[in-house]
Amino acid sequence: MSEEFAIGSKVRVVALPPYIKTAEPMPMLRPPDIINVGEEGIVLDRRPGGYWGIRFAKGAFLLDSQYLESVETHTQEKSGEEK
């Protein structure tokens, strides 16, 4: 089951796919080292095929939810552990 993210929420890259697709009208494949594990981005939209449009510092890319985690959920888990 793929994770759902709210549009405008922050997500973090937890793993890199073998290639990364740009979120342009005519998508292009890019090498995975254009973004880094741990880099955070903003969810732009949901795309067909289970992809999410994510805005990073170096541009907008399409990633499957298996490569992403919600920053808000991760932050809440840490704050819950500290109590």
PDB file of C-alpha atoms in Angstrom:
ATOM      1  CA  MET A   1       0.000   0.000   0.000  1.00  0.00           C
ATOM      2  CA  SER A   2       1.398   3.398  -0.922  1.00  0.00           C
ATOM      3  CA  GLU A   3       1.484   6.237   1.562  1.00  0.00           C
ATOM      4  CA  GLU A   4      -0.724   9.265   0.947  1.00  0.00           C
ATOM      5  CA  PHE A   5       0.571  12.806   1.367  1.00  0.00           C
ATOM      6  CA  ALA A   6      -1.350  16.080   1.570  1.00  0.00           C
ATOM      7  CA  ILE A   7      -0.690  18.630  -1.172  1.00  0.00           C
ATOM      8  CA  GLY A   8       1.666  21.271   0.246  1.00  0.00           C
ATOM      9  CA  SER A   9       3.076  18.999   2.958  1.00  0.00           C
ATOM     10  CA  LYS A  10       6.812  18.444   3.474  1.00  0.00           C
ATOM     11  CA  VAL A  11       8.339  15.084   2.610  1.00  0.00           C
ATOM     12  CA  ARG A  12      11.846  13.646   2.965  1.00  0.00           C
ATOM     13  CA  VAL A  13      13.683  11.314   0.560  1.00  0.00           C
ATOM     14  CA  VAL A  14      14.474   8.013   2.336  1.00  0.00           C
ATOM     15  CA  ALA A  15      15.953   6.131  -0.664  1.00  0.00           C
ATOM     16  CA  LEU A  16      16.883   6.923  -4.252  1.00  0.00           C
ATOM     17  CA  PRO A  17      15.318   5.190  -7.272  1.00  0.00           C
ATOM     18  CA  PRO A  18      17.546   3.980 -10.148  1.00  0.00           C
ATOM     19  CA  TYR A  19      16.607   7.165 -12.047  1.00  0.00           C
ATOM     20  CA  ILE A  20      14.531  10.278 -11.372  1.00  0.00           C
ATOM     21  CA  LYS A  21      11.869  11.671 -13.672  1.00  0.00           C
ATOM     22  CA  THR A  22      11.390  15.436 -13.942  1.00  0.00           C
ATOM     23  CA  ALA A  23       7.896  16.838 -13.291  1.00  0.00           C
ATOM     24  CA  GLU A  24       7.741  18.783 -16.561  1.00  0.00           C
ATOM     25  CA  PRO A  25       5.051  18.514 -19.249  1.00  0.00           C
ATOM     26  CA  MET A  26       7.561  16.378 -21.207  1.00  0.00           C
ATOM     27  CA  PRO A  27       9.331  14.448 -18.385  1.00  0.00           C
ATOM     28  CA  MET A  28      12.994  13.556 -18.747  1.00  0.00           C
ATOM     29  CA  LEU A  29      14.980  10.903 -16.889  1.00  0.00           C
ATOM     30  CA  ARG A  30      17.798  12.216 -14.745  1.00  0.00           C
ATOM     31  CA  PRO A  31      20.518  10.440 -12.731  1.00  0.00           C
ATOM     32  CA  PRO A  32      19.503   9.800  -9.117  1.00  0.00           C
ATOM     33  CA  ASP A  33      22.336  11.925  -7.695  1.00  0.00           C
ATOM     34  CA  ILE A  34      20.469  15.127  -8.611  1.00  0.00           C
ATOM     35  CA  ILE A  35      18.818  14.843  -5.168  1.00  0.00           C
ATOM     36  CA  ASN A  36      20.156  13.302  -1.958  1.00  0.00           C
ATOM     37  CA  VAL A  37      18.765  10.937   0.653  1.00  0.00           C
ATOM     38  CA  GLY A  38      17.442  13.114   3.479  1.00  0.00           C
ATOM     39  CA  GLU A  39      16.602  16.046   1.209  1.00  0.00           C
ATOM     40  CA  GLU A  40      13.222  17.644   1.919  1.00  0.00           C
ATOM     41  CA  GLY A  41      10.675  18.899  -0.581  1.00  0.00           C
ATOM     42  CA  ILE A  42       7.078  20.099  -0.893  1.00  0.00           C
ATOM     43  CA  VAL A  43       4.321  17.926  -2.401  1.00  0.00           C
ATOM     44  CA  LEU A  44       2.959  19.636  -5.532  1.00  0.00           C
ATOM     45  CA  ASP A  45       0.461  17.055  -6.755  1.00  0.00           C
ATOM     46  CA  ARG A  46      -0.475  13.394  -7.251  1.00  0.00           C
ATOM     47  CA  ARG A  47       0.258  11.920 -10.684  1.00  0.00           C
ATOM     48  CA  PRO A  48      -1.012   8.775 -12.429  1.00  0.00           C
ATOM     49  CA  GLY A  49       0.948   5.589 -11.817  1.00  0.00           C
ATOM     50  CA  GLY A  50       1.439   6.244  -8.101  1.00  0.00           C
ATOM     51  CA  TYR A  51       3.867   9.144  -8.531  1.00  0.00           C
ATOM     52  CA  TRP A  52       4.036  12.342  -6.501  1.00  0.00           C
ATOM     53  CA  GLY A  53       5.217  15.683  -7.889  1.00  0.00           C
ATOM     54  CA  ILE A  54       7.729  17.054  -5.369  1.00  0.00           C
ATOM     55  CA  ARG A  55       9.457  20.478  -5.463  1.00  0.00           C
ATOM     56  CA  PHE A  56      13.080  20.302  -4.312  1.00  0.00           C
ATOM     57  CA  ALA A  57      15.770  22.999  -4.323  1.00  0.00           C
ATOM     58  CA  LYS A  58      17.091  21.725  -7.687  1.00  0.00           C
ATOM     59  CA  GLY A  59      13.671  21.453  -9.361  1.00  0.00           C
ATOM     60  CA  ALA A  60      10.451  19.429  -9.406  1.00  0.00           C
ATOM     61  CA  PHE A  61      10.620  15.646  -9.758  1.00  0.00           C
ATOM     62  CA  LEU A  62       8.268  12.666  -9.787  1.00  0.00           C
ATOM     63  CA  LEU A  63       8.859  10.079  -7.064  1.00  0.00           C
ATOM     64  CA  ASP A  64       6.977   7.000  -5.915  1.00  0.00           C
ATOM     65  CA  SER A  65       5.798   7.057  -2.287  1.00  0.00           C
ATOM     66  CA  GLN A  66       8.158   4.165  -1.395  1.00  0.00           C
ATOM     67  CA  TYR A  67      11.049   6.651  -1.656  1.00  0.00           C
ATOM     68  CA  LEU A  68       9.385   9.276   0.577  1.00  0.00           C
ATOM     69  CA  GLU A  69       8.337   9.826   4.174  1.00  0.00           C
ATOM     70  CA  SER A  70       6.293  12.629   5.672  1.00  0.00           C
ATOM     71  CA  VAL A  71       8.402  15.148   7.611  1.00  0.00           C
ATOM     72  CA  GLU A  72       5.451  16.050   9.884  1.00  0.00           C
ATOM     73  CA  THR A  73       4.836  12.409  10.886  1.00  0.00           C
ATOM     74  CA  HIS A  74       8.552  11.832  11.517  1.00  0.00           C
ATOM     75  CA  THR A  75       8.739  15.000  13.665  1.00  0.00           C
ATOM     76  CA  GLN A  76       5.664  13.992  15.691  1.00  0.00           C
ATOM     77  CA  GLU A  77       7.152  10.531  16.371  1.00  0.00           C
ATOM     78  CA  LYS A  78      10.375  12.092  17.693  1.00  0.00           C
ATOM     79  CA  SER A  79       8.526  14.583  19.909  1.00  0.00           C
ATOM     80  CA  GLY A  80       6.401  11.713  21.283  1.00  0.00           C
ATOM     81  CA  GLU A  81       9.553   9.787  22.229  1.00  0.00           C
ATOM     82  CA  GLU A  82      10.980  12.767  24.119  1.00  0.00           C
ATOM     83  CA  LYS A  83       7.993  13.051  26.498  1.00  0.00           C
TER      84      LYS A  83
END
